[in-house]
Short mmCIF file of C-alpha atoms in Angstrom, two decimals:
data_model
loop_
_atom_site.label_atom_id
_atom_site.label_comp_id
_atom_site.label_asym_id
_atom_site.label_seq_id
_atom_site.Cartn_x
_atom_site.Cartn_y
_atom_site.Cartn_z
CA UNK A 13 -83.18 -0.51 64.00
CA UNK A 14 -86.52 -1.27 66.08
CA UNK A 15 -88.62 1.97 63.61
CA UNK A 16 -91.97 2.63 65.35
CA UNK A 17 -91.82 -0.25 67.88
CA UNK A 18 -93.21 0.79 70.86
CA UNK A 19 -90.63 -1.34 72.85
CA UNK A 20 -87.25 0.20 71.27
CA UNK A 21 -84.73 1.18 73.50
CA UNK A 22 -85.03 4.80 74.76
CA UNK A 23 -82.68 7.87 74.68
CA UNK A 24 -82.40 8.58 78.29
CA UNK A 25 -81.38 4.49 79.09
CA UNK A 26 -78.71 4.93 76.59
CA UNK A 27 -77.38 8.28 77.28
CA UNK A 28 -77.74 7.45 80.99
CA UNK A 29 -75.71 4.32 80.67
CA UNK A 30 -73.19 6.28 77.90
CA UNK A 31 -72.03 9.05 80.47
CA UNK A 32 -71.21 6.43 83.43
CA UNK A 33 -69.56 4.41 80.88
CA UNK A 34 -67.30 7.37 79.53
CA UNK A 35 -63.46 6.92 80.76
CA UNK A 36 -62.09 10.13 79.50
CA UNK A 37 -60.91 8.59 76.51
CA UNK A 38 -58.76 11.08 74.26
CA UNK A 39 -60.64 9.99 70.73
CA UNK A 40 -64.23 9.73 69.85
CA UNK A 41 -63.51 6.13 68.38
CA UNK A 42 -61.98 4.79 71.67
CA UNK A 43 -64.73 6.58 73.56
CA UNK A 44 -67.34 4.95 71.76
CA UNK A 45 -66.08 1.60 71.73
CA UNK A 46 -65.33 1.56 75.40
CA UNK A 47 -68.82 2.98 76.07
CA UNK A 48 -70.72 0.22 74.17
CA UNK A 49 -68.00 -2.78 75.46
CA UNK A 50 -69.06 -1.44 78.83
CA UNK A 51 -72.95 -0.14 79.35
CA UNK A 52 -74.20 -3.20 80.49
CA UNK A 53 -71.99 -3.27 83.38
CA UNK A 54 -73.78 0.01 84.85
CA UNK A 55 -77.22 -1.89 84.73
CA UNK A 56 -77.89 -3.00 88.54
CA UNK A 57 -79.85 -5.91 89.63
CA UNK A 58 -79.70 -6.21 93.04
CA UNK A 59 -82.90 -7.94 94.09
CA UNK A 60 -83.17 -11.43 94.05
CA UNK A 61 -85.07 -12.87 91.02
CA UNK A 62 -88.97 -12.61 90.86
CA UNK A 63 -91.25 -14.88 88.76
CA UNK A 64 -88.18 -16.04 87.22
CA UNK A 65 -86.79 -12.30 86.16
CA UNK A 66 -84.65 -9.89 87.73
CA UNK A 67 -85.07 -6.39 88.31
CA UNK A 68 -83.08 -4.11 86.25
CA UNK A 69 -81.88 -0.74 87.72
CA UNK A 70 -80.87 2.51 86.10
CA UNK A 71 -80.99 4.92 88.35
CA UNK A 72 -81.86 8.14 87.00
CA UNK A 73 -78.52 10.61 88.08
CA UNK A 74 -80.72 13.24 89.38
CA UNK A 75 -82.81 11.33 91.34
CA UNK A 76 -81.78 7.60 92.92
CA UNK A 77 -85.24 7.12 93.66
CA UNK A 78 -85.99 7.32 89.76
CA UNK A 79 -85.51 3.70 88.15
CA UNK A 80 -85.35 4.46 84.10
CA UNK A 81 -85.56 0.49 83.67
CA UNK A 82 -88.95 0.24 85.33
CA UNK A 83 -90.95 -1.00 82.77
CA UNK A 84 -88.41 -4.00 81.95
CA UNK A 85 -90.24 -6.51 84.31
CA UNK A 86 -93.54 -6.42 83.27
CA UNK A 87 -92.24 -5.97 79.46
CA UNK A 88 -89.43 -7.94 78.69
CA UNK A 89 -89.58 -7.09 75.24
CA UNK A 90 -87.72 -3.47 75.96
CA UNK A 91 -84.77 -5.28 77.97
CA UNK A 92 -84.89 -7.75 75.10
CA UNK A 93 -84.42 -4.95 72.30
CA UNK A 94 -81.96 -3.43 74.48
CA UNK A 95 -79.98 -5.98 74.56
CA UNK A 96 -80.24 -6.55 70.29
CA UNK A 97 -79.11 -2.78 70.32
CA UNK A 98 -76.06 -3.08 72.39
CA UNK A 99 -75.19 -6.04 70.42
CA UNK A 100 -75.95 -5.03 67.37
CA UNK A 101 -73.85 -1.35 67.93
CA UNK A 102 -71.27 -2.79 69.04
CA UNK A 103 -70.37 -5.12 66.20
CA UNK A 104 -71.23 -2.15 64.06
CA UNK A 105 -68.37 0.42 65.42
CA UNK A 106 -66.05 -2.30 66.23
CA UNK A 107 -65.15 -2.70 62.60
CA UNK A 108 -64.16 1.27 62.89
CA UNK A 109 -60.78 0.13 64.59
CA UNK A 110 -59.17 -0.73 62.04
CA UNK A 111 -60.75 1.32 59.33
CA UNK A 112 -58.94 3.91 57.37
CA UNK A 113 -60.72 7.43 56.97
CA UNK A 114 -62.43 6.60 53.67
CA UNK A 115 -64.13 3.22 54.54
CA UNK A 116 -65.25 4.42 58.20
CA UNK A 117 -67.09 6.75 55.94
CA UNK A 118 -68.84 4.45 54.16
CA UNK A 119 -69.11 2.13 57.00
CA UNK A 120 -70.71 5.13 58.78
CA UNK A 121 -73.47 5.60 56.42
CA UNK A 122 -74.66 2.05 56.45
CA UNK A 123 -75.08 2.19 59.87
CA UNK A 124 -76.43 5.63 60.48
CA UNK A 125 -77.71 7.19 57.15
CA UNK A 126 -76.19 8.97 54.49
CA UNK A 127 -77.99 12.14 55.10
CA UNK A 128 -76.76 12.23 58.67
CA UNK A 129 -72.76 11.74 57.88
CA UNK A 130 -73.04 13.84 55.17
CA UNK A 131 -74.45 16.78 57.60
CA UNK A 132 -71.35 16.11 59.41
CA UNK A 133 -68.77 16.11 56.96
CA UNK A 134 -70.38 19.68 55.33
CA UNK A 135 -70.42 20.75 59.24
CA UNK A 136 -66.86 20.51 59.40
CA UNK A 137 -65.76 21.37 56.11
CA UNK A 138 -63.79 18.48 55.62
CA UNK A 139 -60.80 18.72 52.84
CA UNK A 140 -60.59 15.07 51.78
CA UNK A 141 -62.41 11.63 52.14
CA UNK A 142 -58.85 10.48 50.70
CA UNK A 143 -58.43 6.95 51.33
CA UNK A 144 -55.34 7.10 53.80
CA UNK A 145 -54.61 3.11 52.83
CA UNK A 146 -53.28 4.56 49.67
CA UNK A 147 -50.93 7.21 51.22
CA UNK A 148 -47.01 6.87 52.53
CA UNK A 149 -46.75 7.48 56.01
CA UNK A 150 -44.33 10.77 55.42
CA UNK A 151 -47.13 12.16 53.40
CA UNK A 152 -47.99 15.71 54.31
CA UNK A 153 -52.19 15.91 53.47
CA UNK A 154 -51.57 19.93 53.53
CA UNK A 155 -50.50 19.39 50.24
CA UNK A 156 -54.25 19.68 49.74
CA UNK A 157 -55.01 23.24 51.17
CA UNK A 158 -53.30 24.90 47.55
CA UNK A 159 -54.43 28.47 47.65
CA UNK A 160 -55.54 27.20 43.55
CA UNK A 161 -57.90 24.88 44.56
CA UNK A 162 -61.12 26.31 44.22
CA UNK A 163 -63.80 25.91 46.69
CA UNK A 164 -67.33 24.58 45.51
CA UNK A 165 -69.89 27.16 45.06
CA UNK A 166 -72.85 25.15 45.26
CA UNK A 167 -74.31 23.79 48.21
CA UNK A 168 -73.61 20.47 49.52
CA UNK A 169 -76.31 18.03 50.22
CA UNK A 170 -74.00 14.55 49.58
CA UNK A 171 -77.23 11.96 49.47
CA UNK A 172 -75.42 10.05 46.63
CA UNK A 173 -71.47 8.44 46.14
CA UNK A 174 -69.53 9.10 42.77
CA UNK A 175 -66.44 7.08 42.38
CA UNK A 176 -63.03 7.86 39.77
CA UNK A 177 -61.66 5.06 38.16
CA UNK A 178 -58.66 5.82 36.16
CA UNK A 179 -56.10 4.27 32.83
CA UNK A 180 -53.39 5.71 31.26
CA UNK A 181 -52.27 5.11 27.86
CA UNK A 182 -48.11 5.12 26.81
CA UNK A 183 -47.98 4.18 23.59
CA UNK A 184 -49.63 1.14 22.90
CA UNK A 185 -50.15 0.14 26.36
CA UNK A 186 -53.26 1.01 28.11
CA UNK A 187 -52.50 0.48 32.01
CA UNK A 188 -55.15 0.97 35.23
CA UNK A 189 -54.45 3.59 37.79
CA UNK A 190 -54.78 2.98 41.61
CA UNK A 191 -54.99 6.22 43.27
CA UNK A 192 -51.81 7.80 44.79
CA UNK A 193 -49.98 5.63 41.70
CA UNK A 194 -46.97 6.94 39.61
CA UNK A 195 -47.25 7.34 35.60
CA UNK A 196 -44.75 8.46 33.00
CA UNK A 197 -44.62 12.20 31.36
CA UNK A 198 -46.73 12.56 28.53
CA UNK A 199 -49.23 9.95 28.78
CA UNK A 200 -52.70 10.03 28.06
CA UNK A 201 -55.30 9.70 31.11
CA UNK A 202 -58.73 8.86 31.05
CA UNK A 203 -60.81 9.06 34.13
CA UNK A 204 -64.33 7.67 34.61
CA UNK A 205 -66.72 8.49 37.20
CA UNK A 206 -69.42 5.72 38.53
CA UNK A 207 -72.23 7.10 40.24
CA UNK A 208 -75.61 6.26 42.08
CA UNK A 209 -77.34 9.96 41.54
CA UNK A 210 -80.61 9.44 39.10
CA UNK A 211 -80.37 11.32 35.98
CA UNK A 212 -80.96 13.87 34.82
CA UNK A 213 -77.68 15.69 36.35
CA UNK A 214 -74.83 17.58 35.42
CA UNK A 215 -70.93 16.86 35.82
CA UNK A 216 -68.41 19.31 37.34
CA UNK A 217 -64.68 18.07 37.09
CA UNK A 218 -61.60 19.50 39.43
CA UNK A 219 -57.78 18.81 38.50
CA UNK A 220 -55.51 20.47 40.79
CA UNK A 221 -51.98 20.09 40.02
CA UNK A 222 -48.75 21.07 42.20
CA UNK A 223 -44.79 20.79 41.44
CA UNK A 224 -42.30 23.87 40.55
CA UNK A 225 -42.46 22.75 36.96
CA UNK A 226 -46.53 23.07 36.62
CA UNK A 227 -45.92 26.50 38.68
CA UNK A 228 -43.09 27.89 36.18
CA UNK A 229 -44.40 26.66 33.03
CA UNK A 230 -48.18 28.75 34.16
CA UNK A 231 -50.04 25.25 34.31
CA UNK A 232 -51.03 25.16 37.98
CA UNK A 233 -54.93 24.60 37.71
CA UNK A 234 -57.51 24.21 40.01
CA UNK A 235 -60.70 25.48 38.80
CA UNK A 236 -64.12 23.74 38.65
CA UNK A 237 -65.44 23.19 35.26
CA UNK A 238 -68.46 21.40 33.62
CA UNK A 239 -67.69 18.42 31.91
CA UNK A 240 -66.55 18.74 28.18
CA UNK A 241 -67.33 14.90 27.41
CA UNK A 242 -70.43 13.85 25.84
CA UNK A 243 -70.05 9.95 26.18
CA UNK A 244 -71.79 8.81 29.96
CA UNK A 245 -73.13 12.06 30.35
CA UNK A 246 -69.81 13.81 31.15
CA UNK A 247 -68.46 10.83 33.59
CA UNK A 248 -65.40 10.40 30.93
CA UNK A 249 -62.31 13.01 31.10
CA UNK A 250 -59.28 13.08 29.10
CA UNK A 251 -56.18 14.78 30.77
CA UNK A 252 -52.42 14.80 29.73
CA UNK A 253 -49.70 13.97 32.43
CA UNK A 254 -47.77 17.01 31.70
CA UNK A 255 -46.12 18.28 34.38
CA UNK A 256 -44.35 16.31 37.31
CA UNK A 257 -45.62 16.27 40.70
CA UNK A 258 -48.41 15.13 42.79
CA UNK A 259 -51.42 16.14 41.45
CA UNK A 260 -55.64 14.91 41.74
CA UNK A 261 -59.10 14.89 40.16
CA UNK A 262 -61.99 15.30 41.41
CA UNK A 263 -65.79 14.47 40.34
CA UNK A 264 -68.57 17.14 41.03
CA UNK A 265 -72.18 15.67 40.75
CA UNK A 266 -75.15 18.59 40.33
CA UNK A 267 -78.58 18.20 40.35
CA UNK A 268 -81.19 21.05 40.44
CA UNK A 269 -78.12 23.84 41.15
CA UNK A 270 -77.09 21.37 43.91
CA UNK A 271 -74.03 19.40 44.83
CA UNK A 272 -75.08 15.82 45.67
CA UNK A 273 -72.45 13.76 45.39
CA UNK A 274 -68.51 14.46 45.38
CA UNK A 275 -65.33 12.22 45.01
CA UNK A 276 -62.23 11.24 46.64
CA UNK A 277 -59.35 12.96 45.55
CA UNK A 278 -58.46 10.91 42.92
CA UNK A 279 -54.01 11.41 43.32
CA UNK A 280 -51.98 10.61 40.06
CA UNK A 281 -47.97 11.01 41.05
CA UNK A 282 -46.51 12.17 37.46
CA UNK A 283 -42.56 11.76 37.45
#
């Protein structure tokens, strides 16, 4: 936010005023909204006003003595830029209470970088940036940890997005696809993938299917492969709703032997 300014807030005001502000909250969202809603309340002033400004205390935890606001008075640019920070972050995470998992992680990287919440999702091997909005509350997401599904072998540096948008044809109809939505048997399905990663790069697709008729007829699938489509630079794919069940797509962007970018789960219901 304040880049090389001399006068930005530090780390050890914020941290400081963080811990004293932490309730014991039983989620990282409510712990971080109820730190921010309440920092400023842990800032003393309990000196009478001089030249028109009050002191600002922050005692340093170790040591009483130690005032981490000291520099406030006679630069009220750093209590100013404090406050724009608090104000600022809080209107930030406070659209995070109602988000569902997919847009608090794009929400996430507008605020704090792409290359930061990326580290984090590859940190905890995350499954799915499935967009929960999309999903019926009996649905069981460990539908998604098929022993079929294979794992990518490149490594993951996710500085770029990819999106699926999907259509199905049946017969002379050609109708859009929302994900999680339910199509007819033997229709045709085109996919296309929108993304932000400069060419040149290469195109990895993933279809992993599930349902006793895809598992008795041999068509469970769940391998990587490299695009077969020449139009968009492999961001088209053709697939056949064959079998019923739940089933998804995936989009695998490569550049220089590295993964950087990767899709939702793209789910397709097939009855």
């Amino acid at each position: 936010m304040f880049g090389s300014d001399d006068d930005k807030p530090i780390s050890i005001i914020i941290t400081t005023l963080a811990a004293r502000s932490y309730n014991q909250e039983e989620n990282i969202v409510d712990a971080l909204l109820n730190i921010l809603a309440t920092m400023k309340s842990h800032i003393k002033y309990p000196y009478s006003h001089i030249h028109g400004k009050q002191i600002a205390i922050i005692e340093n935890p170790i040591n009483p003595e130690e005032n981490f606001a000291d520099k406030w008075l006679d630069n009220p640019n750093k209590e100013d830029n404090f406050d724009m920070w608090l104000a600022k972050a809080q209107a930030d995470f406070e659209v995070l209470r109602n988000a569902d998992f997919t847009q608090i992680y794009r929400i996430l990287k507008s605020i704090i970088g792409t290359n930061t919440i990326n580290e984090a999702y590859n940190k905890a091997d995350a499954v799915s940036f499935i967009n929960e909005s999309y999903l019926p509350a009996t649905f069981d997401k460990r539908l998604f940890e098929v022993g079929h599904r294979r794992r990518p072998e490149w490594n993951l540096r996710l500085n770029y997005n990819v999106e699926i948008h999907g259509n199905y044809r049946q017969g002379k109809q050609v109708k859009s696809i929302t994900a999680n939505n339910t199509i007819p048997k033997y229709c045709d399905i085109y996919f296309v993938a929108s993304s932000n990663v400069p060419k040149p790069f290469d195109v990895y697709w993933q279809v992993v299917n599930t349902g006793e008729e895809a598992r008795t007829n041999e068509g469970l699938r769940g391998e990587i492969f490299h695009s077969k489509t020449a139009g968009k630079g492999g961001l088209n794919q053709k697939e056949r709703s064959q079998f019923s069940g739940t089933h998804w797509i995936e989009c695998f962007i490569v550049k220089d032997g590295i993964c950087v970018a990767k899709s939702n789960e793209f789910l397709v219901n097939i009855q």
